mmCIF file of C-alpha atoms in Angstrom:
data_model
loop_
_atom_site.group_PDB
_atom_site.id
_atom_site.type_symbol
_atom_site.label_atom_id
_atom_site.label_comp_id
_atom_site.label_asym_id
_atom_site.label_seq_id
_atom_site.Cartn_x
_atom_site.Cartn_y
_atom_site.Cartn_z
ATOM 1 C CA UNK A 144 44.201 170.249 28.798
ATOM 2 C CA UNK A 145 47.591 171.659 29.768
ATOM 3 C CA UNK A 146 51.101 170.429 30.451
ATOM 4 C CA UNK A 147 51.641 169.935 34.188
ATOM 5 C CA UNK A 148 55.330 170.753 34.128
ATOM 6 C CA UNK A 149 55.424 171.730 37.811
ATOM 7 C CA UNK A 150 54.345 168.222 38.876
ATOM 8 C CA UNK A 151 56.971 166.597 36.652
ATOM 9 C CA UNK A 152 59.666 168.814 38.115
ATOM 10 C CA UNK A 153 58.499 168.164 41.691
ATOM 11 C CA UNK A 154 58.573 164.398 41.099
ATOM 12 C CA UNK A 155 62.105 164.608 39.768
ATOM 13 C CA UNK A 156 63.210 166.556 42.859
ATOM 14 C CA UNK A 157 61.552 164.000 45.158
ATOM 15 C CA UNK A 158 63.440 161.156 43.456
ATOM 16 C CA UNK A 159 66.856 162.875 43.934
ATOM 17 C CA UNK A 160 67.127 163.118 40.148
ATOM 18 C CA UNK A 161 66.863 166.894 39.690
ATOM 19 C CA UNK A 162 69.734 168.330 37.672
ATOM 20 C CA UNK A 163 71.239 171.784 37.939
ATOM 21 C CA UNK A 164 73.960 173.438 35.891
ATOM 22 C CA UNK A 165 77.121 174.334 37.820
ATOM 23 C CA UNK A 166 78.389 177.740 36.645
ATOM 24 C CA UNK A 167 82.047 177.527 35.577
ATOM 25 C CA UNK A 168 83.695 180.918 36.167
ATOM 26 C CA UNK A 169 87.206 180.005 35.006
ATOM 27 C CA UNK A 170 88.842 178.241 32.058
ATOM 28 C CA UNK A 171 88.506 174.457 31.963
ATOM 29 C CA UNK A 172 91.203 172.618 33.912
ATOM 30 C CA UNK A 173 91.915 170.810 37.194
ATOM 31 C CA UNK A 174 91.661 174.003 39.276
ATOM 32 C CA UNK A 175 88.398 175.791 38.553
ATOM 33 C CA UNK A 176 85.981 178.265 40.080
ATOM 34 C CA UNK A 177 82.401 176.936 40.132
ATOM 35 C CA UNK A 178 79.487 178.956 41.541
ATOM 36 C CA UNK A 179 82.064 181.265 43.140
ATOM 37 C CA UNK A 180 83.936 178.430 44.877
ATOM 38 C CA UNK A 181 87.536 177.403 44.027
ATOM 39 C CA UNK A 182 87.507 173.635 43.422
ATOM 40 C CA UNK A 183 89.785 170.823 42.302
ATOM 41 C CA UNK A 184 87.715 169.237 39.520
ATOM 42 C CA UNK A 185 87.614 165.580 38.509
ATOM 43 C CA UNK A 186 84.652 165.694 36.166
ATOM 44 C CA UNK A 187 85.602 167.107 32.759
ATOM 45 C CA UNK A 188 86.441 165.135 29.597
ATOM 46 C CA UNK A 189 89.497 167.239 28.681
ATOM 47 C CA UNK A 190 91.575 164.049 28.947
ATOM 48 C CA UNK A 191 94.856 165.412 27.543
ATOM 49 C CA UNK A 192 94.614 168.871 29.121
ATOM 50 C CA UNK A 193 94.347 170.715 25.785
ATOM 51 C CA UNK A 194 91.163 172.786 26.316
ATOM 52 C CA UNK A 195 93.122 175.716 27.769
ATOM 53 C CA UNK A 196 96.469 175.109 26.044
ATOM 54 C CA UNK A 197 98.230 178.384 25.044
ATOM 55 C CA UNK A 198 99.135 177.101 21.564
ATOM 56 C CA UNK A 199 95.558 175.986 20.886
ATOM 57 C CA UNK A 200 94.229 179.369 22.078
ATOM 58 C CA UNK A 201 96.746 181.166 19.843
ATOM 59 C CA UNK A 202 95.748 179.010 16.831
ATOM 60 C CA UNK A 203 92.101 179.990 17.380
ATOM 61 C CA UNK A 204 93.052 183.670 17.727
ATOM 62 C CA UNK A 205 95.137 183.603 14.538
ATOM 63 C CA UNK A 206 92.394 181.667 12.754
ATOM 64 C CA UNK A 207 89.793 184.280 13.692
ATOM 65 C CA UNK A 208 92.074 187.085 12.495
ATOM 66 C CA UNK A 209 92.466 185.402 9.120
ATOM 67 C CA UNK A 210 89.131 183.631 8.543
ATOM 68 C CA UNK A 211 86.667 185.626 10.638
ATOM 69 C CA UNK A 212 84.358 184.141 13.247
ATOM 70 C CA UNK A 213 81.206 182.560 11.801
ATOM 71 C CA UNK A 214 80.986 179.670 9.340
ATOM 72 C CA UNK A 215 78.378 181.745 7.500
ATOM 73 C CA UNK A 216 76.531 178.937 5.712
ATOM 74 C CA UNK A 217 76.211 175.173 5.482
ATOM 75 C CA UNK A 218 79.134 173.221 4.042
ATOM 76 C CA UNK A 219 77.218 172.588 0.807
ATOM 77 C CA UNK A 220 76.412 176.271 0.189
ATOM 78 C CA UNK A 221 79.534 178.339 0.943
ATOM 79 C CA UNK A 222 80.455 177.381 4.522
ATOM 80 C CA UNK A 223 83.181 174.832 3.754
ATOM 81 C CA UNK A 224 86.391 176.788 4.397
ATOM 82 C CA UNK A 225 90.026 175.832 3.844
ATOM 83 C CA UNK A 226 90.596 175.181 7.605
ATOM 84 C CA UNK A 227 87.635 172.752 7.632
ATOM 85 C CA UNK A 228 89.092 170.938 4.637
ATOM 86 C CA UNK A 229 92.588 170.778 6.148
ATOM 87 C CA UNK A 230 91.192 169.442 9.418
ATOM 88 C CA UNK A 231 89.244 166.727 7.587
ATOM 89 C CA UNK A 232 92.446 165.665 5.814
ATOM 90 C CA UNK A 233 94.356 165.592 9.121
ATOM 91 C CA UNK A 234 91.627 163.503 10.808
ATOM 92 C CA UNK A 235 91.629 161.077 7.890
ATOM 93 C CA UNK A 236 95.391 160.731 8.367
ATOM 94 C CA UNK A 237 94.995 160.168 12.136
ATOM 95 C CA UNK A 238 92.504 157.359 11.533
ATOM 96 C CA UNK A 239 94.302 155.877 8.536
ATOM 97 C CA UNK A 240 91.202 156.245 6.357
ATOM 98 C CA UNK A 241 90.712 157.873 2.945
ATOM 99 C CA UNK A 242 88.257 160.534 4.147
ATOM 100 C CA UNK A 243 86.804 162.245 7.212
ATOM 101 C CA UNK A 244 83.792 164.533 7.485
ATOM 102 C CA UNK A 245 83.336 167.304 10.076
ATOM 103 C CA UNK A 246 80.109 167.669 12.055
ATOM 104 C CA UNK A 247 79.149 170.443 14.462
ATOM 105 C CA UNK A 248 78.555 168.103 17.432
ATOM 106 C CA UNK A 249 78.964 164.432 18.322
ATOM 107 C CA UNK A 250 75.199 164.082 18.648
ATOM 108 C CA UNK A 251 74.772 165.290 15.065
ATOM 109 C CA UNK A 252 77.539 163.023 13.763
ATOM 110 C CA UNK A 253 75.794 159.983 15.236
ATOM 111 C CA UNK A 254 72.325 161.038 14.063
ATOM 112 C CA UNK A 255 73.692 161.847 10.628
ATOM 113 C CA UNK A 256 75.626 158.624 10.115
ATOM 114 C CA UNK A 257 72.967 156.175 11.323
ATOM 115 C CA UNK A 258 69.990 157.823 9.597
ATOM 116 C CA UNK A 259 71.912 158.176 6.313
ATOM 117 C CA UNK A 260 72.934 154.501 6.267
ATOM 118 C CA UNK A 261 69.754 152.668 7.300
ATOM 119 C CA UNK A 262 66.006 153.186 7.097
ATOM 120 C CA UNK A 263 62.772 151.248 6.816
ATOM 121 C CA UNK A 264 63.362 147.573 6.024
ATOM 122 C CA UNK A 265 66.873 147.698 7.534
ATOM 123 C CA UNK A 266 68.147 146.750 11.015
ATOM 124 C CA UNK A 267 70.098 148.620 13.705
ATOM 125 C CA UNK A 268 71.610 146.593 16.564
ATOM 126 C CA UNK A 269 73.022 148.577 19.505
ATOM 127 C CA UNK A 270 74.766 147.877 22.787
ATOM 128 C CA UNK A 271 72.405 148.365 25.745
ATOM 129 C CA UNK A 272 74.761 150.920 27.318
ATOM 130 C CA UNK A 273 75.345 153.036 24.205
ATOM 131 C CA UNK A 274 75.309 156.822 24.471
ATOM 132 C CA UNK A 275 71.898 158.499 24.206
ATOM 133 C CA UNK A 276 72.802 160.003 20.813
ATOM 134 C CA UNK A 277 73.373 156.533 19.334
ATOM 135 C CA UNK A 278 70.127 155.167 20.765
ATOM 136 C CA UNK A 279 68.192 158.191 19.485
ATOM 137 C CA UNK A 280 69.787 157.801 16.054
ATOM 138 C CA UNK A 281 68.712 154.149 15.892
ATOM 139 C CA UNK A 282 65.141 154.992 16.857
ATOM 140 C CA UNK A 283 64.915 157.949 14.449
ATOM 141 C CA UNK A 284 66.310 155.976 11.502
ATOM 142 C CA UNK A 285 63.049 154.068 11.020
ATOM 143 C CA UNK A 286 64.999 150.817 10.807
ATOM 144 C CA UNK A 287 64.125 147.804 12.955
ATOM 145 C CA UNK A 288 65.865 148.634 16.240
ATOM 146 C CA UNK A 289 67.135 146.144 18.804
ATOM 147 C CA UNK A 290 69.619 146.175 21.673
ATOM 148 C CA UNK A 291 72.077 143.398 22.508
ATOM 149 C CA UNK A 292 73.463 142.667 25.988
ATOM 150 C CA UNK A 293 76.322 144.935 27.010
ATOM 151 C CA UNK A 294 79.556 144.065 25.220
ATOM 152 C CA UNK A 295 78.244 140.550 24.504
ATOM 153 C CA UNK A 296 79.204 139.203 21.077
ATOM 154 C CA UNK A 297 77.090 136.059 21.607
ATOM 155 C CA UNK A 298 74.000 138.181 22.274
ATOM 156 C CA UNK A 299 74.819 140.232 19.164
ATOM 157 C CA UNK A 300 75.157 137.051 17.071
ATOM 158 C CA UNK A 301 71.640 135.928 18.099
ATOM 159 C CA UNK A 302 70.155 139.255 17.044
ATOM 160 C CA UNK A 303 72.103 139.230 13.779
ATOM 161 C CA UNK A 304 70.404 135.923 12.921
ATOM 162 C CA UNK A 305 67.045 137.749 12.831
ATOM 163 C CA UNK A 306 68.251 140.922 11.107
ATOM 164 C CA UNK A 307 66.687 142.033 7.817
ATOM 165 C CA UNK A 308 67.901 144.407 5.115
ATOM 166 C CA UNK A 309 71.125 146.380 5.520
ATOM 167 C CA UNK A 310 72.317 145.855 9.094
ATOM 168 C CA UNK A 311 74.306 148.315 11.146
ATOM 169 C CA UNK A 312 75.891 147.239 14.452
ATOM 170 C CA UNK A 313 76.550 150.268 16.657
ATOM 171 C CA UNK A 314 78.699 150.542 19.791
ATOM 172 C CA UNK A 315 80.551 153.059 21.887
ATOM 173 C CA UNK A 316 84.323 152.544 21.884
ATOM 174 C CA UNK A 317 84.746 153.557 25.532
ATOM 175 C CA UNK A 318 81.478 153.481 27.473
ATOM 176 C CA UNK A 319 81.073 156.926 28.963
ATOM 177 C CA UNK A 320 79.477 155.981 32.287
ATOM 178 C CA UNK A 321 81.352 152.713 33.010
ATOM 179 C CA UNK A 322 84.768 153.441 31.465
ATOM 180 C CA UNK A 323 85.090 149.940 30.003
ATOM 181 C CA UNK A 324 85.913 149.398 26.337
ATOM 182 C CA UNK A 325 84.020 147.518 23.618
ATOM 183 C CA UNK A 326 85.293 144.071 22.645
ATOM 184 C CA UNK A 327 85.707 145.296 19.075
ATOM 185 C CA UNK A 328 87.538 142.265 17.650
ATOM 186 C CA UNK A 329 84.655 139.962 18.679
ATOM 187 C CA UNK A 330 81.950 142.396 17.572
ATOM 188 C CA UNK A 331 83.680 142.942 14.216
ATOM 189 C CA UNK A 332 83.958 139.182 13.703
ATOM 190 C CA UNK A 333 80.223 138.648 14.272
ATOM 191 C CA UNK A 334 79.234 141.626 12.118
ATOM 192 C CA UNK A 335 81.465 140.557 9.202
ATOM 193 C CA UNK A 336 80.205 136.970 9.373
ATOM 194 C CA UNK A 337 76.687 138.247 8.659
ATOM 195 C CA UNK A 338 77.606 140.974 6.158
ATOM 196 C CA UNK A 339 76.718 143.730 8.647
ATOM 197 C CA UNK A 340 78.625 146.981 9.121
ATOM 198 C CA UNK A 341 80.144 147.964 12.461
ATOM 199 C CA UNK A 342 79.942 151.611 13.544
ATOM 200 C CA UNK A 343 81.998 152.756 16.541
ATOM 201 C CA UNK A 344 81.548 156.042 18.383
ATOM 202 C CA UNK A 345 84.990 156.493 19.943
ATOM 203 C CA UNK A 346 84.252 159.848 21.613
ATOM 204 C CA UNK A 347 86.153 158.906 24.787
ATOM 205 C CA UNK A 348 88.839 156.757 23.139
ATOM 206 C CA UNK A 349 90.541 159.221 20.800
ATOM 207 C CA UNK A 350 93.486 160.717 22.679
ATOM 208 C CA UNK A 351 93.841 158.360 25.666
ATOM 209 C CA UNK A 352 93.874 155.073 23.699
ATOM 210 C CA UNK A 353 96.248 153.876 20.993
ATOM 211 C CA UNK A 354 100.005 154.395 20.636
ATOM 212 C CA UNK A 355 99.413 157.701 18.806
ATOM 213 C CA UNK A 356 96.083 158.632 20.354
ATOM 214 C CA UNK A 357 94.175 157.015 17.481
ATOM 215 C CA UNK A 358 91.633 155.474 19.847
ATOM 216 C CA UNK A 359 90.166 152.013 20.245
ATOM 217 C CA UNK A 360 90.613 150.961 16.605
ATOM 218 C CA UNK A 361 94.344 151.704 16.852
ATOM 219 C CA UNK A 362 94.425 150.057 20.316
ATOM 220 C CA UNK A 363 93.152 146.775 18.827
ATOM 221 C CA UNK A 364 94.998 147.133 15.484
ATOM 222 C CA UNK A 365 91.772 146.863 13.479
ATOM 223 C CA UNK A 366 91.219 147.963 9.885
ATOM 224 C CA UNK A 367 88.573 149.935 8.023
ATOM 225 C CA UNK A 368 87.207 146.594 6.862
ATOM 226 C CA UNK A 369 86.617 145.637 10.523
ATOM 227 C CA UNK A 370 85.114 149.023 11.464
ATOM 228 C CA UNK A 371 83.706 150.720 8.348
ATOM 229 C CA UNK A 372 82.189 153.680 10.247
ATOM 230 C CA UNK A 373 84.340 155.451 12.851
ATOM 231 C CA UNK A 374 83.031 158.465 14.777
ATOM 232 C CA UNK A 375 85.033 160.764 17.026
ATOM 233 C CA UNK A 376 84.260 163.942 18.961
ATOM 234 C CA UNK A 377 86.563 166.932 19.263
ATOM 235 C CA UNK A 378 85.238 168.339 22.559
ATOM 236 C CA UNK A 379 86.929 165.748 24.769
ATOM 237 C CA UNK A 380 90.624 164.808 24.384
ATOM 238 C CA UNK A 381 91.037 167.235 21.457
ATOM 239 C CA UNK A 382 89.988 170.033 23.815
ATOM 240 C CA UNK A 383 87.935 172.002 21.242
ATOM 241 C CA UNK A 384 84.457 171.238 19.813
ATOM 242 C CA UNK A 385 82.706 169.375 17.019
ATOM 243 C CA UNK A 386 82.933 165.831 15.712
ATOM 244 C CA UNK A 387 83.840 163.756 12.665
ATOM 245 C CA UNK A 388 83.062 160.544 10.837
ATOM 246 C CA UNK A 389 85.959 158.738 9.149
ATOM 247 C CA UNK A 390 85.718 156.003 6.532
ATOM 248 C CA UNK A 391 85.811 155.161 2.854
ATOM 249 C CA UNK A 392 85.405 157.572 -0.043
ATOM 250 C CA UNK A 393 81.932 156.125 -0.695
ATOM 251 C CA UNK A 394 80.864 156.442 2.953
ATOM 252 C CA UNK A 395 81.850 160.099 3.231
ATOM 253 C CA UNK A 396 80.287 161.018 -0.118
ATOM 254 C CA UNK A 397 77.091 159.233 0.966
ATOM 255 C CA UNK A 398 76.990 161.234 4.203
ATOM 256 C CA UNK A 399 77.461 164.482 2.266
ATOM 257 C CA UNK A 400 74.481 163.511 0.098
ATOM 258 C CA UNK A 401 72.138 161.940 2.672
ATOM 259 C CA UNK A 402 73.043 162.945 6.268
ATOM 260 C CA UNK A 403 70.421 165.563 7.124
ATOM 261 C CA UNK A 404 72.202 166.879 10.265
ATOM 262 C CA UNK A 405 75.226 167.560 8.039
ATOM 263 C CA UNK A 406 73.367 169.086 5.103
ATOM 264 C CA UNK A 407 71.032 171.380 7.014
ATOM 265 C CA UNK A 408 73.304 173.138 9.491
ATOM 266 C CA UNK A 409 75.840 175.948 9.418
ATOM 267 C CA UNK A 410 79.481 174.885 9.505
ATOM 268 C CA UNK A 411 81.495 175.350 12.691
ATOM 269 C CA UNK A 412 83.620 178.544 12.920
ATOM 270 C CA UNK A 413 86.694 178.172 10.677
ATOM 271 C CA UNK A 414 88.882 179.435 13.550
ATOM 272 C CA UNK A 415 87.685 176.471 15.623
ATOM 273 C CA UNK A 416 89.045 174.150 12.919
ATOM 274 C CA UNK A 417 92.368 176.028 13.133
ATOM 275 C CA UNK A 418 92.464 175.430 16.904
ATOM 276 C CA UNK A 419 91.634 171.737 16.448
ATOM 277 C CA UNK A 420 94.428 171.321 13.892
ATOM 278 C CA UNK A 421 96.870 172.532 16.557
ATOM 279 C CA UNK A 422 95.389 170.316 19.288
ATOM 280 C CA UNK A 423 95.525 167.325 16.911
ATOM 281 C CA UNK A 424 99.230 168.027 16.356
ATOM 282 C CA UNK A 425 99.807 168.073 20.149
ATOM 283 C CA UNK A 426 97.676 164.948 20.656
ATOM 284 C CA UNK A 427 99.845 163.030 18.177
ATOM 285 C CA UNK A 428 103.283 164.357 19.114
ATOM 286 C CA UNK A 429 103.234 164.833 22.905
ATOM 287 C CA UNK A 430 103.186 161.196 24.015
ATOM 288 C CA UNK A 431 103.990 162.235 27.583
ATOM 289 C CA UNK A 432 100.354 163.296 28.001
ATOM 290 C CA UNK A 433 99.065 159.728 27.527
ATOM 291 C CA UNK A 434 101.910 158.281 29.617
ATOM 292 C CA UNK A 435 101.264 160.679 32.529
ATOM 293 C CA UNK A 436 97.518 160.012 32.334
ATOM 294 C CA UNK A 437 98.134 156.255 32.594
ATOM 295 C CA UNK A 438 100.312 156.806 35.694
ATOM 296 C CA UNK A 439 97.454 158.753 37.315
ATOM 297 C CA UNK A 440 94.885 156.077 36.427
ATOM 298 C CA UNK A 441 97.023 153.374 38.069
ATOM 299 C CA UNK A 442 97.605 155.591 41.125
ATOM 300 C CA UNK A 443 93.881 156.260 41.520
ATOM 301 C CA UNK A 444 92.820 152.634 41.139
ATOM 302 C CA UNK A 445 95.448 151.429 43.608
ATOM 303 C CA UNK A 446 94.457 154.060 46.174
ATOM 304 C CA UNK A 447 90.696 153.533 45.711
ATOM 305 C CA UNK A 448 91.059 149.786 46.213
ATOM 306 C CA UNK A 449 93.007 150.382 49.440
ATOM 307 C CA UNK A 450 90.125 152.542 50.716
ATOM 308 C CA UNK A 451 87.714 149.739 49.782
ATOM 309 C CA UNK A 452 85.774 151.601 47.088
ATOM 310 C CA UNK A 453 83.828 149.634 44.481
ATOM 311 C CA UNK A 454 85.383 150.473 41.119
ATOM 312 C CA UNK A 455 84.400 149.270 37.655
ATOM 313 C CA UNK A 456 86.573 147.353 35.189
ATOM 314 C CA UNK A 457 88.188 150.354 33.503
ATOM 315 C CA UNK A 458 91.740 151.259 32.482
ATOM 316 C CA UNK A 459 90.553 154.491 30.828
ATOM 317 C CA UNK A 460 90.404 158.002 32.367
ATOM 318 C CA UNK A 461 86.753 157.317 33.314
ATOM 319 C CA UNK A 462 86.804 155.769 36.810
ATOM 320 C CA UNK A 463 83.283 155.346 38.246
ATOM 321 C CA UNK A 464 82.819 154.591 41.950
ATOM 322 C CA UNK A 465 79.639 152.543 42.368
ATOM 323 C CA UNK A 466 77.257 153.834 45.050
ATOM 324 C CA UNK A 467 73.837 152.413 44.145
ATOM 325 C CA UNK A 468 71.370 154.792 45.777
ATOM 326 C CA UNK A 469 70.919 158.149 43.983
ATOM 327 C CA UNK A 470 70.437 160.147 47.202
ATOM 328 C CA UNK A 471 73.582 158.671 48.722
ATOM 329 C CA UNK A 472 75.585 159.479 45.567
ATOM 330 C CA UNK A 473 74.384 163.106 45.677
ATOM 331 C CA UNK A 474 75.288 163.364 49.380
ATOM 332 C CA UNK A 475 78.817 162.058 48.737
ATOM 333 C CA UNK A 476 79.271 164.504 45.875
ATOM 334 C CA UNK A 477 78.167 167.362 48.172
ATOM 335 C CA UNK A 478 80.520 166.214 50.963
ATOM 336 C CA UNK A 479 83.456 166.167 48.546
ATOM 337 C CA UNK A 480 82.515 169.617 47.291
ATOM 338 C CA UNK A 481 82.589 170.933 50.866
ATOM 339 C CA UNK A 482 86.222 169.728 50.919
ATOM 340 C CA UNK A 483 86.990 171.588 47.684
ATOM 341 C CA UNK A 484 86.710 168.531 45.387
ATOM 342 C CA UNK A 485 84.291 168.391 42.459
ATOM 343 C CA UNK A 486 83.143 164.908 41.419
ATOM 344 C CA UNK A 487 79.773 164.538 39.723
ATOM 345 C CA UNK A 488 77.066 162.152 40.931
ATOM 346 C CA UNK A 489 75.603 160.287 37.940
ATOM 347 C CA UNK A 490 72.026 159.138 38.480
ATOM 348 C CA UNK A 491 69.181 157.534 36.528
ATOM 349 C CA UNK A 492 68.046 157.882 33.789
ATOM 350 C CA UNK A 493 71.662 158.383 32.608
ATOM 351 C CA UNK A 494 72.519 155.053 34.281
ATOM 352 C CA UNK A 495 70.191 152.155 35.214
ATOM 353 C CA UNK A 496 68.127 152.415 38.410
ATOM 354 C CA UNK A 497 70.098 151.329 41.475
ATOM 355 C CA UNK A 498 73.481 152.011 39.842
ATOM 356 C CA UNK A 499 74.083 155.664 40.778
ATOM 357 C CA UNK A 500 77.772 156.449 40.969
ATOM 358 C CA UNK A 501 80.448 159.080 41.384
ATOM 359 C CA UNK A 502 82.104 159.491 37.997
ATOM 360 C CA UNK A 503 85.759 160.414 38.424
ATOM 361 C CA UNK A 504 87.537 161.552 35.266
ATOM 362 C CA UNK A 505 91.294 162.041 35.225
ATOM 363 C CA UNK A 506 93.264 164.222 32.819
ATOM 364 C CA UNK A 507 96.885 164.728 31.837
ATOM 365 C CA UNK A 508 96.625 168.189 33.432
ATOM 366 C CA UNK A 509 96.179 166.651 36.907
ATOM 367 C CA UNK A 510 99.214 165.980 39.112
ATOM 368 C CA UNK A 511 99.886 162.963 41.302
ATOM 369 C CA UNK A 512 99.540 165.272 44.340
ATOM 370 C CA UNK A 513 96.054 166.309 43.176
ATOM 371 C CA UNK A 514 94.990 162.675 42.708
ATOM 372 C CA UNK A 515 96.222 161.983 46.260
ATOM 373 C CA UNK A 516 94.073 164.886 47.531
ATOM 374 C CA UNK A 517 91.078 163.244 45.856
ATOM 375 C CA UNK A 518 91.879 159.869 47.436
ATOM 376 C CA UNK A 519 92.236 161.488 50.873
ATOM 377 C CA UNK A 520 88.891 163.242 50.439
ATOM 378 C CA UNK A 521 87.156 160.028 49.324
ATOM 379 C CA UNK A 522 88.541 158.123 52.325
ATOM 380 C CA UNK A 523 87.274 160.828 54.725
ATOM 381 C CA UNK A 524 83.829 161.118 53.131
ATOM 382 C CA UNK A 525 83.168 157.382 52.954
ATOM 383 C CA UNK A 526 84.244 156.988 56.586
ATOM 384 C CA UNK A 527 81.956 159.826 57.646
ATOM 385 C CA UNK A 528 78.985 158.549 55.615
ATOM 386 C CA UNK A 529 79.276 155.047 57.050
ATOM 387 C CA UNK A 530 78.005 151.785 55.512
ATOM 388 C CA UNK A 531 74.930 151.796 53.323
ATOM 389 C CA UNK A 532 71.807 151.001 55.363
ATOM 390 C CA UNK A 533 70.456 147.513 54.685
ATOM 391 C CA UNK A 534 67.004 147.195 53.156
ATOM 392 C CA UNK A 535 66.163 143.982 54.973
#
């Protein structure tokens, strides 16, 4: 018996679901070079335009000169450096919580938090559209795992009725493929009523949302009591890499003791923490970045509606254009690329079958003129492609 990998790959190609890695040959930003072609990109998550910021680059350079390059060991051995500690304190301050804990990636933060908090005999309840890392964490925890209808507090309440043991309710803050935000006040109300904890992965909310970039919890004015477990990633609006969990003293100490993805991995480079400290300072102080981003989001939505595109209910930088058919979405993405515009086609299994889309992401580094170029390109491509053939 052998693995027939060739057949699996051929089937994926036939279904228009084959993925390939574009090769970025320039720093991240609106104007990039991909596979040798200069493009105007609308597909990265660098929402505040900090990934290539001179001050952030200089902070990394200075950090490397002082602290070296590698973390050298896990945090619990001898890999927990002063820059890591200072960054944790700054992230705790951003979130208004006693403690924060650094992880190497967002995937590991989610796996670590869920599997440390619940296990056999417990219950995990997750939104149907949660990020893959959250779903994997729920399944790997060994707890009873169930999904509630997307952003539906009534559906959550019904599942809470049947929950056993310690119960963790898990949701994205901003849903990465739809751009809509979780109804946290309603979810928190249901969770608290049943003595469950609410965990929010606000990977796409930190930076764009909240008066000071504090994300969805700040946006709604919620407390640690409402959302005991708050996760954020540093590779999106912060423009660097890594992730964190913020919460109570007891939560963070418990993660240090029991979160296997935290315990058994080398710490991130200390210089990276130095860079993130600088980007966090810019995220909090340069309010114009959020304000400019919101202007662009309104401009895009207004223009897209005039063209007649089907948008989703999103006021965040994630602006999906619904297409439906995966092949059609890929064709549109290719047509845009021929015009020098890079917008990724998102297909199953990342999104449900029949809901393929172009996922536009806007950043504070884009200009209004660049957004208008995108709108012009979309109008041309949709006109050229014509209406979707009926399946009658």
